[in-house]
Amino acid sequence: QVQLVESGGGLVQGGGSLRLSCAASGSIFSINAMGWYRQAPGKQRELVAAIARGGSTNYADSVKGRFTISRDNARNTVYLQMNSLKPEDTAVYYCKGTIVVHFTLPPYDYWGQGTQVTVSS
């Protein structure tokens, strides 16, 4: 059983900052890519940022220069530092990990339960 648990969401004024964390636990052999997605009301879930095990990253154009994704492989944890937040960043943020639970099995995508981020104008 694998669990991803997010934390760090909340309410912040426009221009402010938040840091999200997502810790993976359970029967884990290795973790490949980890990423953050978000879903605003009435919209589809979209990629915010992703990071490979080796550290290479990619970002949605809308967050480049404002958000930074990082990971601690020893702790099976991924972070999202969000600066200069805008009201349009308001959404539920989800963590995803591409995880191998046994060396004989292929990787599988696991999701966290989501954390609400609300940015007021």
XYZ file of N, CA and C in Angstrom:
363
model
N 0.848 -1.191 0.000
C 0.000 0.000 0.000
C 0.887 1.245 0.000
N 0.607 2.148 -0.933
C 1.357 3.393 -1.046
C 0.423 4.557 -0.775
N 0.911 5.509 0.002
C 0.138 6.724 0.277
C 0.971 7.951 -0.035
N 0.321 8.953 -0.612
C 0.918 10.267 -0.795
C 0.074 11.256 0.002
N 0.712 11.999 0.871
C -0.002 12.937 1.740
C 0.555 14.332 1.530
N -0.330 15.236 1.081
C 0.061 16.624 0.857
C -0.189 17.453 2.114
N 0.554 18.531 2.219
C 0.324 19.505 3.290
C 0.815 20.864 2.818
N 0.371 21.905 3.518
C 0.883 23.240 3.246
C -0.066 24.165 2.525
N -1.235 23.686 2.134
C -2.187 24.567 1.478
C -2.800 25.553 2.450
N -3.585 26.473 1.911
C -4.244 27.441 2.776
C -4.690 28.651 2.006
N -5.015 29.697 2.766
C -5.477 30.966 2.206
C -4.351 31.981 2.304
N -4.089 32.669 1.202
C -3.018 33.666 1.180
C -3.455 34.832 0.309
N -2.947 36.007 0.610
C -3.240 37.170 -0.214
C -2.413 37.137 -1.499
N -2.943 37.780 -2.513
C -2.203 37.890 -3.752
C -0.820 38.490 -3.518
N 0.195 37.911 -4.195
C 1.565 38.346 -3.978
C 2.294 37.568 -2.905
N 1.545 36.778 -2.151
C 2.138 36.013 -1.069
C 2.748 34.702 -1.535
N 3.182 33.918 -0.546
C 3.863 32.650 -0.834
C 3.278 31.522 -0.003
N 3.384 30.323 -0.546
C 3.052 29.094 0.171
C 4.041 28.025 -0.253
N 4.257 27.061 0.636
C 5.090 25.914 0.293
C 4.305 24.643 0.539
N 4.122 23.878 -0.519
C 3.437 22.593 -0.415
C 4.455 21.472 -0.260
N 4.068 20.471 0.509
C 4.893 19.273 0.665
C 4.047 18.050 0.362
N 4.687 17.005 -0.123
C 4.001 15.745 -0.388
C 4.963 14.613 -0.047
N 4.572 13.808 0.931
C 5.407 12.699 1.376
C 4.789 11.378 0.949
N 5.588 10.540 0.324
C 5.143 9.205 -0.075
C 5.589 8.197 0.974
N 4.711 7.277 1.299
C 5.051 6.257 2.292
C 4.429 4.922 1.893
N 4.895 3.870 2.544
C 4.365 2.544 2.269
C 5.404 1.654 1.630
N 4.923 0.680 0.881
C 5.794 -0.311 0.255
C 6.360 0.265 -1.043
N 7.495 0.940 -0.940
C 8.094 1.634 -2.080
C 9.463 1.056 -2.380
N 9.650 0.634 -3.639
C 10.972 0.195 -4.080
C 11.754 1.396 -4.615
N 11.109 2.193 -5.475
C 11.742 3.408 -5.981
C 10.669 4.354 -6.501
N 11.030 5.630 -6.578
C 10.113 6.636 -7.105
C 10.757 7.284 -8.322
N 10.069 7.260 -9.425
C 10.567 7.915 -10.629
C 10.181 9.393 -10.571
N 9.377 9.857 -11.507
C 8.987 11.271 -11.506
C 7.991 11.557 -10.396
N 8.028 12.794 -9.914
C 7.005 13.296 -8.993
C 6.533 14.629 -9.547
N 5.297 14.959 -9.260
C 4.781 16.194 -9.832
C 3.625 16.759 -9.057
N 3.324 17.992 -9.385
C 2.173 18.700 -8.812
C 1.209 19.062 -9.933
N -0.045 18.813 -9.685
C -1.127 19.156 -10.597
C -2.126 20.015 -9.827
N -2.978 20.723 -10.563
C -4.015 21.490 -9.892
C -5.300 21.443 -10.706
N -6.390 21.627 -9.982
C -7.701 21.632 -10.617
C -8.550 22.720 -9.992
N -8.906 23.687 -10.807
C -9.789 24.766 -10.373
C -11.232 24.367 -10.670
N -12.195 24.971 -9.974
C -13.596 24.616 -10.216
C -13.984 24.786 -11.679
N -14.602 23.763 -12.232
C -15.067 23.818 -13.607
C -13.991 23.640 -14.650
N -12.767 23.345 -14.218
C -11.664 23.188 -15.167
C -11.050 21.793 -15.045
N -10.302 21.419 -16.059
C -9.619 20.134 -16.034
C -8.361 20.223 -15.176
N -7.958 19.072 -14.654
C -6.715 19.015 -13.906
C -5.562 19.282 -14.873
N -4.594 20.089 -14.416
C -3.474 20.451 -15.274
C -2.152 20.289 -14.534
N -1.113 20.011 -15.304
C 0.217 19.906 -14.732
C 0.713 21.287 -14.324
N 1.268 21.369 -13.121
C 1.888 22.599 -12.644
C 3.405 22.487 -12.802
N 3.963 21.410 -12.252
C 5.416 21.201 -12.302
C 5.714 19.740 -12.053
N 6.821 19.281 -12.631
C 7.242 17.903 -12.436
C 8.752 17.860 -12.296
N 9.221 16.808 -11.598
C 10.656 16.652 -11.381
C 11.014 15.176 -11.489
N 12.049 14.903 -12.263
C 12.523 13.528 -12.416
C 13.389 13.147 -11.218
N 13.669 11.859 -11.100
C 14.476 11.412 -9.970
C 15.845 12.080 -9.970
N 16.365 12.328 -11.150
C 17.673 12.953 -11.252
C 17.663 14.460 -11.063
N 16.458 15.044 -11.010
C 16.354 16.466 -10.701
C 15.933 17.367 -11.851
N 15.819 16.839 -13.057
C 15.371 17.698 -14.147
C 13.907 18.060 -13.929
N 13.564 19.286 -14.312
C 12.233 19.820 -14.010
C 11.551 20.357 -15.259
N 10.238 20.437 -15.193
C 9.490 21.185 -16.194
C 8.292 21.835 -15.510
N 7.882 22.969 -16.065
C 6.854 23.800 -15.466
C 5.816 24.213 -16.501
N 4.602 24.424 -16.026
C 3.599 25.067 -16.859
C 4.031 26.507 -17.108
N 3.738 27.015 -18.289
C 4.137 28.381 -18.625
C 3.586 29.384 -17.624
N 2.410 29.125 -17.105
C 1.746 30.082 -16.220
C 2.437 30.237 -14.872
N 3.320 29.304 -14.513
C 3.971 29.381 -13.207
C 5.479 29.564 -13.302
N 6.027 29.549 -14.499
C 7.476 29.694 -14.663
C 7.948 31.005 -14.045
N 9.034 30.909 -13.298
C 9.582 32.089 -12.647
C 8.954 32.407 -11.305
N 7.836 31.747 -10.981
C 7.166 31.998 -9.700
C 7.180 30.764 -8.788
N 7.078 29.581 -9.387
C 7.026 28.334 -8.617
C 8.324 27.564 -8.800
N 8.730 26.843 -7.763
C 9.908 25.998 -7.826
C 9.583 24.628 -7.225
N 9.835 23.586 -8.008
C 9.632 22.229 -7.517
C 10.983 21.650 -7.113
N 10.990 20.875 -6.032
C 12.212 20.215 -5.579
C 11.812 18.897 -4.904
N 12.791 18.047 -4.662
C 12.491 16.769 -4.013
C 13.643 16.328 -3.134
N 13.300 15.547 -2.143
C 14.264 14.933 -1.246
C 14.088 13.424 -1.412
N 14.970 12.798 -2.156
C 14.813 11.370 -2.453
C 14.942 10.512 -1.194
N 15.740 10.946 -0.251
C 15.915 10.172 0.979
C 14.633 10.142 1.804
N 13.833 11.190 1.677
C 12.579 11.287 2.438
C 11.351 10.975 1.591
N 11.561 10.626 0.316
C 10.426 10.363 -0.596
C 9.435 11.524 -0.587
N 9.966 12.722 -0.631
C 9.140 13.923 -0.494
C 9.401 14.879 -1.644
N 8.335 15.513 -2.121
C 8.436 16.535 -3.148
C 7.829 17.816 -2.597
N 8.391 18.936 -2.997
C 7.963 20.241 -2.512
C 7.571 21.131 -3.695
N 6.724 22.104 -3.403
C 6.403 23.132 -4.384
C 6.417 24.473 -3.666
N 7.425 25.264 -3.959
C 7.497 26.625 -3.417
C 6.772 27.550 -4.383
N 5.742 28.216 -3.888
C 4.922 29.081 -4.731
C 5.060 30.519 -4.253
N 5.618 31.361 -5.103
C 5.802 32.775 -4.795
C 4.963 33.632 -5.733
N 4.787 34.878 -5.368
C 4.029 35.830 -6.203
C 2.695 35.226 -6.625
N 1.990 34.679 -5.672
C 0.740 33.998 -5.984
C -0.316 34.968 -6.509
N -1.126 34.453 -7.427
C -2.186 35.233 -8.059
C -3.531 34.557 -7.784
N -4.629 35.307 -7.838
C -5.941 34.680 -7.644
C -6.192 33.514 -8.596
N -5.645 33.589 -9.796
C -5.851 32.495 -10.756
C -5.083 31.224 -10.402
N -4.244 31.277 -9.379
C -3.587 30.068 -8.875
C -4.493 29.283 -7.924
N -5.629 29.850 -7.588
C -6.564 29.172 -6.693
C -7.034 27.859 -7.300
N -6.862 26.778 -6.545
C -7.217 25.445 -7.034
C -6.950 24.429 -5.926
N -7.384 23.206 -6.178
C -6.927 22.088 -5.358
C -5.655 21.554 -6.010
N -4.603 21.443 -5.223
C -3.318 20.981 -5.722
C -3.116 19.515 -5.330
N -2.773 18.716 -6.327
C -2.580 17.285 -6.131
C -1.128 16.900 -6.420
N -0.632 15.986 -5.608
C 0.698 15.429 -5.810
C 0.562 14.090 -6.528
N 1.461 13.822 -7.447
C 1.500 12.526 -8.124
C 2.913 11.960 -8.066
N 2.999 10.679 -7.796
C 4.278 10.001 -7.828
C 4.204 8.780 -8.733
N 5.196 8.601 -9.580
C 5.301 7.408 -10.419
C 6.221 6.452 -9.675
N 5.612 5.407 -9.104
C 6.274 4.620 -8.062
C 6.353 3.152 -8.447
N 7.499 2.572 -8.154
C 7.710 1.133 -8.311
C 7.641 0.515 -6.928
N 6.740 -0.449 -6.737
C 6.596 -1.071 -5.418
C 7.422 -2.345 -5.290
N 7.841 -2.905 -6.421
C 8.686 -4.090 -6.419
C 9.464 -4.094 -7.727
N 10.720 -4.565 -7.684
C 11.577 -4.447 -8.871
C 11.056 -5.275 -10.046
N 10.147 -6.208 -9.786
C 9.599 -7.020 -10.873
C 8.360 -6.386 -11.507
N 7.891 -5.291 -10.933
C 6.647 -4.670 -11.395
C 6.927 -3.350 -12.095
N 6.054 -2.946 -13.037
C 6.230 -1.658 -13.711
C 5.834 -0.502 -12.792
N 6.271 0.715 -13.098
C 5.858 1.869 -12.291
C 4.369 2.133 -12.463
N 3.810 2.739 -11.424
C 2.372 3.050 -11.396
C 2.203 4.436 -10.806
N 1.205 5.169 -11.309
C 0.953 6.518 -10.807
C 0.052 6.492 -9.580
N 0.538 7.100 -8.512
C -0.234 7.262 -7.284
C -0.498 8.741 -7.058
N -1.683 9.035 -6.510
C -2.099 10.420 -6.283
C -2.364 10.665 -4.803
N -2.086 11.906 -4.398
C -2.496 12.338 -3.073
C -3.951 12.765 -3.080
N -4.433 13.145 -1.910
C -5.847 13.483 -1.760
C -6.135 14.941 -2.137
N -5.114 15.740 -2.279
C -5.294 17.134 -2.668
C -5.272 18.079 -1.482
N -4.796 19.284 -1.744
C -4.796 20.343 -0.725
C -5.252 21.638 -1.377
N -6.133 22.356 -0.693
C -6.719 23.570 -1.257
C -5.765 24.748 -1.107
N -5.574 25.463 -2.204
C -4.849 26.732 -2.190
C -5.808 27.814 -2.673
N -5.993 28.824 -1.854
C -6.880 29.932 -2.200
C -6.097 31.231 -2.103
N -6.107 31.985 -3.203
C -5.384 33.256 -3.258
C -6.401 34.372 -3.403
N -6.425 35.265 -2.442
C -7.386 36.366 -2.470
C -6.780 37.572 -3.194
N -7.667 38.353 -3.794
C -7.189 39.531 -4.541
C -7.115 40.752 -3.644
